[in-house]
Amino acid sequence: MTNRTAAELVARSNRLGSDPKVTNFAGGNTSAKGTDTDPVTGEPVELIWIKGSGGDLGTLAPSGLAVLRVDRFRALQHVYPGVEREDEMVGAFDYCLHGTSGATPSIDTSMHALVDAQHVDHLHPDSGIAIATATDGEALTKKIFGSKVLWVPWRRPGFQLGLDIAVLQKQNPDAIGCILGGHGITAWGETSTTCEANSRWIIDTAQAYIDAKGSKTPFGAAVAENTALPQHERRAKAAALVATIRGIASQDKPMVGHFTDDPRVLEFLGSANAAKLAALGTSCPDHFLRTKVKPMLLDLPAGASVAASIERLKTLHEAYRVDYTAYYDKHAASDSPAMRGADPAIVLVPGVGMFSYGATKQAARVAGEFYLNAINVMRGAEALSTYCPISDAEKFRIEYWALEEAKLQRIPKPKSHQGRIALVTGAASGIGKAIATRLAADGACVVVADLDLEKAQAAAAELGSVDVAIGVAVDVSDADAVKAAVDATLMAFGGLDLVVNNAGLSIAHSLLETTETEWDLLHNVMSKGSFLVSRAAASALIEQGMGGDIVYISSKNSIFAGPDNIAYSAAKADQSHQVRLLAAELGGYGIRVNGINPDGVVRGSGIFASGWGANRAKTYGVSEENLGQFYADRTILKREVIPENVADAVWVLTGPALSRTTGVHIPVDSGVAAAFLR
């Protein structure tokens, strides 16, 4: 029974959670009651399985369920101290758990356990919240659903809300669910199939009513000057604004970004009532916990210049911070958690789209999805009535709730590079790929840039989803291609923090054998290429105002005068001096520029595999298969250098340990005395 009940619940949860019209990421929860054998008494015991705190319905697995005894949970009613002290009840949930495994019980457990039904769904569908946030939501609920769906006035999630719903359900035995004012819906049933059907019926019935009875212009008339720009124009403007906006969203702490120009967003921003509705903020707790209580809206027409838009955004940001601080000061109590930051999480630009921010790319993307949900909610509420979210006082009670703060404190400590956005050139193989892999493993968002797009995308896919890494094509010797790669980075992750100039190739000949074409090729890729990448990246880094790192993968050969290697070594020496020059020039912006001088990286190296290895082996009079050992034997440490060793050096240089270091070159060569820096 246990396995079947849990499996049935997980399957239902996954179906509901994967349907965007039903609920959003990590929103809502589901439960099922059933019996199991108590391992202590050997007697049957009634249990409730419920999605644990912070889990996502669409990806829920059995391990994400909390399991509690129904009899013990319902007995909590006898010790309930009242709504003013209802938060104390959460600590008692642990004493109702069945066994020691399972997820942390959700604050909504009361709603599920106290309702007299075997299966319960609590969801956040846009159509349901539209009714829940309408000024006359109670009357609309009766008009749309009759006696089948009940109205529950806004109450913060908790034990009292569970008691309220349980009482209403008992008084209305024919009801299948309820609309939770300002919040969402809850449905129930005696079987999992019935419960899911009831949830979907409420959602579909609400949407059908909105479609049939609602205004066709819920946001007011379209405003011509805020009409969406043509796609290529709005994407270009977004790329020109994104560094500024990322800096705005990250004044208090670094954020990763996401951009969308979804037609529904553009329609909203192009309407007469956009500013008024945006100022009202969101209502559903799952929405504003991720989007802040309200967005920042650029109040210039779509055709405003980039320069004018940037100037106005910065002014609006100052006002936003003052407004948010006033909101905090007005509602904070002596025991409230400290303010978590006054920057916007959602920035709206008419004619262009929406920029959303979070601690990770996934969090940023989800924040944008939630604000799109909020737009859908406002559309439905305004179509039928007037959108009326919960008050700022109630929003604050949720946003700075001690229980919400405790949930945030349970989040694992971020990795060293979480929130950092890296662009690595020549990263489809060898040293570049090792660097990209290391940075992604330590929390960075990574753009794998390479001359070969297919290989770049394949290497990025190995690192994870598009929330972790993407692949782009770039010829670093082409200024337009470099700008496109930097723009792609900005648009993919909302900004840029870390650049690794790794792209390179090797041609090794003596002075007399080196052709002008070979000289130009090596200098175009490494000398000019590094210059172009650094220049394009620095522009974004400076505009963000968040500092950053530029790392050059130079070479031992930038110091050591080896035989028959004039063009390659000279290009590397050029890169080496660029480090010093840029460290001096960019330091005032908090941008650190450092270099790494590897040597003898044979294994996994794309350069060595393309003929350089055979050439060097011939020069030194050894077989190509023994070249790595040859390089190791001539070093002080007698240890071979591999790509991961270079990646480690990048990690150290760009991590928190060397935050006061710039203009330095780190040898990664196992000790070559002739290449010691002087």
XYZ file of C-alpha atoms in Angstrom:
678
model
C 0.000 0.000 0.000
C 2.778 2.407 0.917
C 4.677 2.050 -2.318
C 1.531 2.214 -4.410
C 0.216 5.293 -2.600
C 3.526 7.127 -2.859
C 4.033 6.099 -6.486
C 0.508 7.213 -7.384
C 1.092 10.549 -5.669
C 4.428 11.106 -7.426
C 2.891 10.312 -10.818
C 0.009 12.719 -10.221
C 2.398 15.396 -8.989
C 4.624 15.043 -12.046
C 1.657 15.373 -14.396
C 0.350 18.464 -12.628
C 3.763 20.046 -12.169
C 4.756 19.664 -15.811
C 1.693 21.581 -17.032
C 2.367 25.360 -16.913
C -1.343 26.181 -16.777
C -1.609 24.172 -13.538
C 1.253 25.463 -11.433
C 4.743 26.935 -11.625
C 8.220 25.698 -10.722
C 8.406 24.613 -7.063
C 4.893 25.966 -6.560
C 2.094 24.236 -4.694
C 2.053 20.804 -3.105
C 0.153 17.545 -3.287
C -0.629 14.815 -0.760
C -2.112 11.366 -0.341
C -3.259 9.470 2.735
C -2.995 5.704 3.140
C -2.034 2.992 5.578
C 1.184 1.215 6.371
C 2.371 -1.117 9.102
C 3.861 0.520 12.172
C 7.253 -1.203 12.620
C 6.980 -0.763 16.407
C 3.497 -2.212 17.028
C 2.958 -4.235 13.881
C -0.448 -2.572 13.583
C -1.782 -0.562 10.631
C -1.170 3.174 10.882
C -2.670 5.988 8.795
C -0.054 8.129 7.084
C 0.063 11.159 4.842
C 2.636 11.547 2.072
C 3.144 15.184 1.021
C 5.585 17.017 -1.212
C 8.338 18.342 1.008
C 9.293 21.958 1.558
C 10.921 23.592 -1.478
C 10.369 20.658 -3.840
C 9.081 20.861 -7.389
C 5.982 18.912 -8.448
C 7.150 18.411 -12.017
C 10.348 16.649 -10.945
C 9.188 15.196 -7.630
C 10.609 11.784 -6.684
C 9.659 9.551 -3.720
C 12.647 10.919 -1.794
C 11.065 14.378 -1.996
C 8.037 13.310 0.043
C 7.558 13.960 3.743
C 5.722 11.148 5.559
C 3.724 11.867 8.728
C 1.246 10.092 10.981
C -2.244 11.469 10.475
C -3.443 10.737 14.033
C -0.538 12.589 15.637
C -0.809 15.532 13.265
C -4.523 15.965 13.847
C -3.918 15.748 17.595
C -1.971 19.006 17.284
C -5.342 20.766 17.209
C -5.572 20.123 20.961
C -2.367 22.027 21.707
C -2.749 24.759 19.083
C -2.067 28.088 20.872
C -3.918 30.266 18.347
C -3.171 32.191 15.184
C -0.789 34.649 16.868
C 1.524 31.759 17.739
C 0.795 29.433 14.827
C 4.411 29.445 13.643
C 5.292 27.427 16.739
C 3.354 24.520 15.263
C 5.967 23.952 12.557
C 8.425 22.675 15.146
C 5.828 20.121 16.237
C 5.614 18.665 12.715
C 8.851 16.774 13.356
C 7.162 14.869 16.167
C 4.548 13.628 13.701
C 7.020 12.159 11.213
C 6.911 8.466 10.368
C 10.464 7.195 10.234
C 13.656 9.190 9.886
C 13.941 9.556 6.109
C 12.006 11.867 3.830
C 11.851 15.570 3.097
C 11.176 18.448 5.469
C 7.392 18.936 5.908
C 5.963 21.974 4.143
C 4.232 24.829 5.952
C 1.156 23.741 3.960
C 1.079 20.307 5.609
C -1.821 21.475 7.825
C -3.987 22.182 4.795
C -3.485 18.627 3.578
C -3.561 16.679 6.832
C -6.566 18.418 8.434
C -8.820 18.270 5.353
C -10.958 15.120 5.497
C -10.038 13.703 2.082
C -7.603 11.027 0.983
C -5.990 13.186 -1.696
C -5.379 16.957 -1.746
C -3.812 19.288 -4.343
C -2.762 22.856 -3.563
C -1.807 24.650 -6.785
C -1.030 28.074 -8.211
C -2.717 28.187 -11.642
C -2.897 31.561 -13.353
C -6.635 31.262 -13.948
C -7.309 30.368 -10.317
C -5.150 33.183 -8.956
C -6.897 35.591 -11.330
C -10.153 34.847 -9.506
C -8.344 34.898 -6.156
C -6.949 38.398 -6.785
C -10.070 39.979 -8.285
C -11.713 42.656 -6.122
C -14.959 40.671 -6.136
C -13.295 37.266 -6.054
C -15.767 35.796 -3.600
C -18.760 36.715 -5.767
C -16.988 35.488 -8.883
C -16.223 32.160 -7.218
C -19.927 31.601 -6.501
C -20.934 32.759 -9.982
C -18.397 30.571 -11.785
C -18.435 27.417 -9.664
C -21.679 27.496 -7.688
C -21.445 25.480 -4.468
C -18.769 23.116 -5.794
C -15.914 25.499 -4.999
C -15.659 27.527 -1.794
C -14.100 30.919 -1.103
C -11.472 31.241 1.616
C -10.406 34.817 2.431
C -6.679 35.579 2.380
C -4.775 34.061 5.233
C -1.045 33.473 5.398
C -0.184 29.771 4.892
C -0.065 27.925 8.187
C -1.973 25.903 10.750
C -4.941 28.273 10.956
C -5.475 28.158 7.189
C -5.605 24.367 7.395
C -8.212 24.581 10.168
C -10.280 27.105 8.195
C -10.382 24.929 5.082
C -11.187 21.807 7.106
C -14.178 23.543 8.728
C -15.499 24.818 5.386
C -15.110 21.398 3.813
C -17.052 19.769 6.665
C -19.824 22.359 6.332
C -19.993 21.852 2.550
C -19.640 18.101 1.905
C -20.426 18.455 -1.807
C -17.561 20.890 -2.441
C -14.523 19.673 -4.364
C -12.159 22.510 -3.536
C -11.693 26.171 -2.782
C -10.257 29.424 -4.071
C -7.731 30.830 -1.614
C -8.048 34.617 -1.670
C -4.936 36.300 -3.078
C -3.152 32.970 -3.328
C -4.290 29.960 -5.389
C -6.556 26.920 -5.258
C -6.940 23.738 -3.241
C -8.872 20.671 -4.425
C -9.515 17.258 -2.912
C -10.914 13.828 -3.726
C -11.214 10.298 -2.381
C -9.011 8.891 -5.134
C -5.931 10.312 -6.803
C -7.745 10.325 -10.143
C -10.715 12.207 -8.722
C -8.506 14.744 -6.962
C -6.531 15.486 -10.123
C -9.738 15.750 -12.146
C -11.183 18.189 -9.600
C -8.037 20.336 -9.721
C -8.109 20.472 -13.497
C -11.855 21.168 -13.556
C -11.418 24.221 -11.327
C -8.523 25.498 -13.432
C -10.201 24.873 -16.788
C -13.571 26.231 -15.659
C -11.958 29.443 -14.413
C -10.058 29.909 -17.669
C -13.121 29.156 -19.799
C -15.114 31.764 -17.884
C -12.360 34.367 -18.310
C -12.180 33.610 -22.035
C -15.936 33.784 -22.506
C -16.868 36.667 -20.224
C -13.682 38.689 -19.905
C -12.691 41.918 -21.618
C -10.649 41.513 -24.760
C -8.452 44.457 -23.714
C -7.780 43.710 -20.045
C -4.660 45.881 -19.943
C -6.327 48.842 -21.619
C -5.627 50.240 -25.055
C -2.369 49.552 -26.858
C 0.103 52.436 -26.678
C 1.686 53.032 -30.078
C 4.984 54.381 -28.738
C 5.453 51.251 -26.629
C 4.733 48.729 -29.365
C 7.273 45.918 -29.541
C 10.287 46.741 -31.664
C 11.071 44.384 -34.568
C 12.868 41.310 -33.258
C 16.359 42.210 -34.472
C 16.010 45.746 -33.069
C 14.758 44.665 -29.645
C 17.417 41.969 -29.306
C 20.113 44.495 -30.242
C 18.744 46.993 -27.725
C 18.513 44.291 -25.066
C 22.168 43.396 -25.655
C 23.097 47.073 -25.363
C 21.220 47.476 -22.072
C 21.863 44.160 -20.366
C 25.209 45.030 -18.745
C 23.710 48.168 -17.206
C 20.683 46.293 -15.935
C 22.792 43.475 -14.507
C 24.766 46.078 -12.539
C 21.484 47.547 -11.273
C 20.193 44.159 -10.125
C 23.521 43.318 -8.481
C 24.332 46.371 -6.381
C 23.736 44.459 -3.150
C 24.934 41.051 -4.326
C 25.915 39.525 -7.683
C 23.025 38.152 -9.695
C 22.726 36.057 -12.840
C 20.186 37.195 -15.414
C 17.651 35.935 -17.917
C 15.949 37.751 -20.788
C 12.659 37.067 -22.497
C 10.701 38.894 -25.159
C 7.711 36.592 -24.880
C 4.771 38.101 -26.823
C 2.676 38.193 -23.616
C 5.318 40.321 -21.912
C 5.553 42.668 -24.890
C 1.751 42.978 -25.046
C 1.630 43.908 -21.365
C 4.435 46.469 -21.704
C 2.745 47.995 -24.729
C -0.528 48.633 -22.903
C -1.979 51.755 -21.262
C -2.296 50.154 -17.811
C 1.125 48.496 -17.597
C 2.640 51.060 -15.238
C -0.374 51.080 -12.908
C -0.563 47.280 -12.718
C 3.183 46.802 -12.344
C 3.156 49.200 -9.389
C 0.563 47.026 -7.612
C 3.030 44.149 -7.560
C 2.371 40.430 -7.440
C 0.096 38.605 -5.008
C 0.729 34.856 -4.817
C 3.525 34.227 -2.254
C 5.375 31.958 -4.670
C 5.456 34.862 -7.124
C 6.744 37.751 -5.037
C 9.216 35.647 -3.078
C 11.081 35.324 -6.380
C 10.159 38.547 -8.162
C 10.224 41.022 -5.239
C 6.982 42.763 -4.413
C 7.070 44.746 -7.644
C 9.253 45.180 -10.753
C 11.184 48.183 -12.014
C 9.621 49.537 -15.206
C 11.483 51.824 -17.606
C 9.145 54.746 -18.249
C 10.496 55.680 -21.670
C 9.007 54.788 -25.065
C 10.280 51.772 -26.955
C 12.149 53.969 -29.417
C 14.195 55.786 -26.758
C 17.912 55.709 -27.421
C 20.212 53.337 -25.585
C 22.021 56.259 -23.940
C 18.766 57.838 -22.723
C 17.510 54.455 -21.532
C 20.680 53.781 -19.546
C 20.566 57.189 -17.892
C 16.903 56.771 -16.944
C 17.380 53.205 -15.683
C 20.063 54.374 -13.277
C 17.808 57.136 -11.972
C 14.891 54.733 -11.571
C 17.160 52.326 -9.716
C 17.961 54.948 -7.102
C 14.248 55.597 -6.633
C 13.504 51.857 -6.488
C 16.027 51.351 -3.702
C 14.582 54.223 -1.708
C 11.059 52.850 -2.190
C 11.996 49.296 -1.230
C 13.894 50.480 1.844
C 10.824 52.495 2.887
C 8.668 49.355 2.425
C 11.029 47.414 4.655
C 11.267 50.128 7.307
C 7.486 50.592 7.411
C 6.675 46.946 8.046
C 9.740 45.543 9.819
C 9.472 44.577 13.466
C 12.274 44.390 15.990
C 12.720 40.676 15.310
C 12.447 40.838 11.495
C 15.347 39.404 9.472
C 17.728 41.987 8.028
C 16.790 43.453 4.654
C 18.052 41.077 1.964
C 18.686 43.708 -0.668
C 16.899 46.624 -2.273
C 17.605 45.923 -5.947
C 14.880 44.831 -8.378
C 14.619 41.198 -9.451
C 12.497 42.088 -12.495
C 13.286 44.943 -14.885
C 10.793 45.698 -17.663
C 11.689 47.639 -20.810
C 8.795 48.584 -23.138
C 9.233 47.382 -26.698
C 12.136 45.145 -25.632
C 11.121 42.656 -22.935
C 11.814 41.467 -19.414
C 15.108 40.987 -17.573
C 14.915 38.763 -14.495
C 17.563 37.982 -11.899
C 18.461 35.374 -9.311
C 21.421 33.816 -7.528
C 21.694 31.206 -10.301
C 20.630 31.045 -13.929
C 17.803 28.704 -13.015
C 16.623 31.097 -10.298
C 16.768 33.993 -12.765
C 14.826 32.076 -15.404
C 12.235 30.934 -12.881
C 11.806 34.492 -11.575
C 10.963 35.542 -15.121
C 8.530 32.662 -15.476
C 6.833 33.711 -12.237
C 6.441 37.289 -13.378
C 4.931 36.035 -16.620
C 2.519 34.078 -14.414
C 1.763 37.342 -12.611
C 1.052 39.052 -15.941
C -1.350 36.239 -16.795
C -3.017 36.650 -13.397
C -3.415 40.397 -13.893
C -4.840 39.749 -17.367
C -7.501 37.417 -15.990
C -8.392 39.567 -12.986
C -8.625 42.743 -15.064
C -10.637 40.972 -17.751
C -13.368 40.140 -15.241
C -12.974 42.735 -12.535
C -10.150 44.732 -10.954
C -6.812 43.249 -9.959
C -6.366 43.579 -6.197
C -3.312 41.802 -4.751
C -2.761 41.302 -1.048
C -1.493 44.326 0.856
C 2.150 45.290 1.205
C 1.887 44.523 4.915
C 0.869 40.941 4.138
C 3.541 40.638 1.461
C 6.134 41.711 4.001
C 4.857 39.134 6.507
C 5.568 36.470 3.889
C 8.793 37.887 2.446
C 10.417 38.358 5.851
C 8.660 35.517 7.630
C 10.881 33.761 10.174
C 9.931 30.437 8.562
C 10.961 31.715 5.132
C 14.235 32.963 6.587
C 14.836 29.516 8.107
C 14.244 27.944 4.682
C 16.800 30.312 3.135
C 19.319 29.430 5.822
C 19.004 25.745 4.857
C 20.213 26.458 1.326
C 23.731 25.013 0.940
C 26.611 27.483 0.997
C 27.318 28.623 -2.570
C 30.328 27.282 -4.430
C 33.319 29.533 -5.052
C 32.179 30.737 -8.497
C 28.394 30.708 -8.097
C 26.873 33.777 -9.679
C 29.895 34.351 -11.931
C 29.558 34.310 -15.713
C 32.568 33.114 -17.699
C 33.513 33.307 -21.372
C 36.301 30.887 -22.330
C 37.726 30.991 -25.847
C 39.110 27.901 -27.551
C 37.148 25.866 -25.041
C 35.916 22.921 -27.118
C 39.010 20.872 -26.281
C 42.243 20.718 -24.336
C 43.118 23.418 -21.829
C 40.057 25.531 -22.650
C 37.675 22.645 -22.089
C 39.360 21.788 -18.789
C 38.984 25.409 -17.665
C 35.317 25.526 -18.672
C 34.694 22.234 -16.871
C 36.354 23.427 -13.668
C 34.516 26.751 -13.608
C 31.147 25.098 -14.226
C 31.817 22.524 -11.503
C 32.406 25.373 -9.077
C 29.150 27.125 -9.857
C 29.934 29.464 -12.759
C 27.767 29.890 -15.830
C 30.050 29.190 -18.785
C 30.070 30.146 -22.437
C 32.188 27.703 -24.431
C 33.502 29.685 -27.398
C 35.316 27.987 -30.245
C 35.894 28.304 -33.967
C 33.844 25.115 -34.439
C 30.251 25.725 -33.303
C 29.281 22.054 -33.281
C 32.210 21.149 -31.056
C 31.543 24.139 -28.790
C 27.931 23.113 -28.308
C 28.903 19.495 -27.663
C 31.448 20.554 -25.036
C 28.864 22.827 -23.383
C 26.304 20.008 -23.299
C 28.783 17.895 -21.346
C 28.812 20.536 -18.618
C 25.056 20.525 -18.053
C 21.869 22.194 -19.226
C 21.636 25.619 -20.838
C 21.270 26.986 -17.300
C 24.928 25.973 -16.843
C 26.655 26.354 -20.206
C 26.108 27.207 -23.849
C 28.355 26.887 -26.893
C 28.994 29.708 -29.360
C 31.123 30.074 -32.467
C 33.798 32.722 -32.569
C 36.749 33.644 -34.735
C 38.724 35.693 -32.221
C 40.567 37.506 -35.010
C 37.292 39.009 -36.249
C 36.066 42.012 -34.222
C 32.431 41.540 -35.251
C 32.507 37.856 -34.348
C 34.040 38.671 -30.968
C 31.352 41.267 -30.224
C 28.693 38.732 -31.205
C 30.179 36.183 -28.795
C 30.265 38.695 -25.943
C 26.686 39.761 -26.741
C 25.637 36.099 -26.757
C 27.181 35.717 -23.303
C 25.364 38.785 -21.995
C 22.050 37.642 -23.419
C 22.407 34.051 -22.234
C 23.304 34.768 -18.620
C 22.624 38.450 -18.137
C 26.190 39.644 -17.808
C 29.874 38.808 -17.796
C 32.416 38.477 -14.979
C 35.291 36.350 -16.158
C 37.077 36.046 -19.494
C 39.733 33.488 -20.361
C 41.784 34.222 -23.469
C 42.736 30.670 -24.349
C 42.187 30.419 -28.116
C 45.403 29.640 -29.896
C 47.311 27.501 -32.345
C 50.938 26.573 -32.892
C 53.268 26.665 -35.859
C 56.924 26.083 -34.990
C 59.614 26.934 -37.519
C 62.983 28.617 -37.480
C 63.269 32.277 -38.435
C 64.195 31.511 -42.029
C 61.436 28.913 -42.433
C 58.646 31.025 -40.931
C 56.441 32.584 -43.578
C 54.706 35.929 -43.371
C 51.361 34.125 -43.585
C 52.237 31.963 -40.571
C 53.425 34.998 -38.604
C 50.178 36.863 -39.354
C 47.994 33.877 -38.507
C 49.568 33.305 -35.096
C 49.480 36.988 -34.196
C 45.920 37.421 -35.479
C 44.625 34.589 -33.304
C 46.648 35.136 -30.134
C 47.887 38.739 -30.067
C 45.060 40.439 -31.912
C 42.470 37.901 -30.786
C 43.238 38.428 -27.099
C 43.142 42.183 -27.624
C 39.743 42.025 -29.349
C 38.219 39.730 -26.727
C 39.585 41.808 -23.846
C 38.375 45.044 -25.425
C 34.837 43.778 -26.021
C 34.657 42.182 -22.578
C 36.049 45.235 -20.795
C 33.303 47.395 -22.248
C 30.669 45.178 -20.611
C 32.617 44.766 -17.371
C 33.037 48.512 -16.967
C 29.364 49.202 -17.663
C 28.284 46.589 -15.098
C 30.432 48.224 -12.441
C 31.058 44.899 -10.697
C 34.759 44.416 -11.385
C 35.756 41.136 -13.002
C 38.630 38.982 -14.208
C 40.492 38.660 -17.483
C 42.924 35.759 -17.690
C 45.421 35.155 -20.480
C 46.624 31.621 -21.112
C 50.091 32.601 -22.291
C 53.049 30.209 -22.266
C 56.414 29.421 -20.796
C 57.615 30.425 -24.257
C 56.658 34.046 -23.548
C 59.712 34.053 -21.230
C 61.925 31.234 -22.462
C 63.767 31.603 -25.775
C 63.320 28.112 -27.171
C 64.585 26.889 -30.543
C 62.748 27.186 -33.866
C 59.664 28.904 -32.463
C 59.847 32.585 -33.420
C 56.223 33.328 -34.415
C 54.491 31.400 -31.615
C 56.783 32.657 -28.861
C 56.588 36.258 -30.052
C 52.769 36.128 -30.078
C 52.799 34.697 -26.558
C 55.170 37.431 -25.424
C 52.691 39.961 -26.830
C 49.901 38.348 -24.776
C 52.116 38.375 -21.717
C 52.664 42.123 -21.923
C 48.964 42.747 -22.601
C 48.386 41.337 -19.114
C 50.590 43.992 -17.550
C 49.193 46.818 -19.651
C 45.546 45.925 -19.024
C 46.093 45.243 -15.328
C 47.346 48.801 -14.996
C 44.581 50.287 -17.155
C 41.562 48.376 -15.858
C 42.423 48.143 -12.184
C 40.563 51.349 -11.457
C 37.349 49.570 -12.456
C 38.047 46.641 -10.150
C 38.965 44.443 -13.118
C 41.892 42.122 -12.446
C 44.050 40.919 -15.324
C 46.397 37.986 -14.822
C 48.229 35.411 -16.909
C 49.151 31.749 -16.768
C 52.277 30.324 -18.384
C 51.823 26.591 -19.037
C 54.386 24.328 -20.632
C 54.439 20.826 -22.015
C 50.700 20.205 -21.900
C 50.622 17.233 -24.233
C 47.797 15.016 -22.994
C 44.391 16.255 -24.105
C 45.867 19.193 -25.974
C 44.269 20.125 -29.275
C 47.429 22.008 -30.280
C 49.721 19.031 -29.747
C 47.303 16.691 -31.496
C 47.234 18.906 -34.599
C 50.893 18.485 -35.469
C 52.652 20.613 -32.900
C 53.518 17.511 -30.881
C 55.171 15.801 -33.831
C 57.078 18.968 -34.636
C 58.332 19.460 -31.080
C 59.244 15.773 -30.766
C 61.326 16.059 -33.935
C 62.996 19.230 -32.665
C 63.983 17.572 -29.390
C 64.868 14.225 -30.925
C 62.314 12.088 -29.050
C 59.329 10.011 -30.129
C 55.975 11.791 -30.054
C 54.505 9.292 -27.573
C 57.309 10.121 -25.144
C 57.059 13.884 -25.546
C 55.029 14.416 -22.365
C 57.570 12.501 -20.299
C 60.397 14.394 -22.031
C 58.904 17.703 -20.936
C 58.377 16.352 -17.405
C 61.929 15.034 -17.105
C 63.458 18.405 -17.892
C 61.500 20.174 -15.132
C 62.460 20.692 -11.536
C 59.463 18.749 -10.194
C 59.684 15.972 -12.828
C 55.885 15.945 -13.156
C 53.856 16.090 -16.336
C 51.522 19.056 -16.788
C 47.952 18.284 -17.903
C 45.060 20.625 -18.850
C 43.442 20.268 -15.429
C 46.546 21.801 -13.818
C 46.023 24.945 -15.866
C 42.318 24.932 -14.977
C 43.261 24.808 -11.300
C 45.371 27.933 -11.746
C 42.463 29.763 -13.400
C 40.224 28.715 -10.517
C 42.646 30.104 -7.953
C 43.247 33.358 -9.824
C 39.532 34.062 -10.275
C 38.314 32.792 -6.916
C 38.124 34.582 -3.556
C 41.619 33.605 -2.376
C 43.541 36.027 -4.633
C 41.120 38.949 -4.724
C 43.974 41.432 -4.285
C 46.157 40.038 -7.084
C 46.489 41.561 -10.541
C 49.183 41.815 -13.207
C 50.779 38.510 -12.246
C 51.835 35.490 -14.332
C 51.621 32.066 -12.730
C 53.876 29.379 -14.223
C 52.220 25.982 -14.592
C 55.251 24.134 -15.972
C 56.481 21.892 -13.129
C 59.446 24.237 -12.798
C 61.467 25.417 -15.778
C 64.286 27.522 -14.370
C 64.928 29.285 -17.665
C 61.345 30.556 -17.591
C 61.415 31.883 -14.021
C 59.966 35.370 -13.912
C 62.398 38.049 -12.891
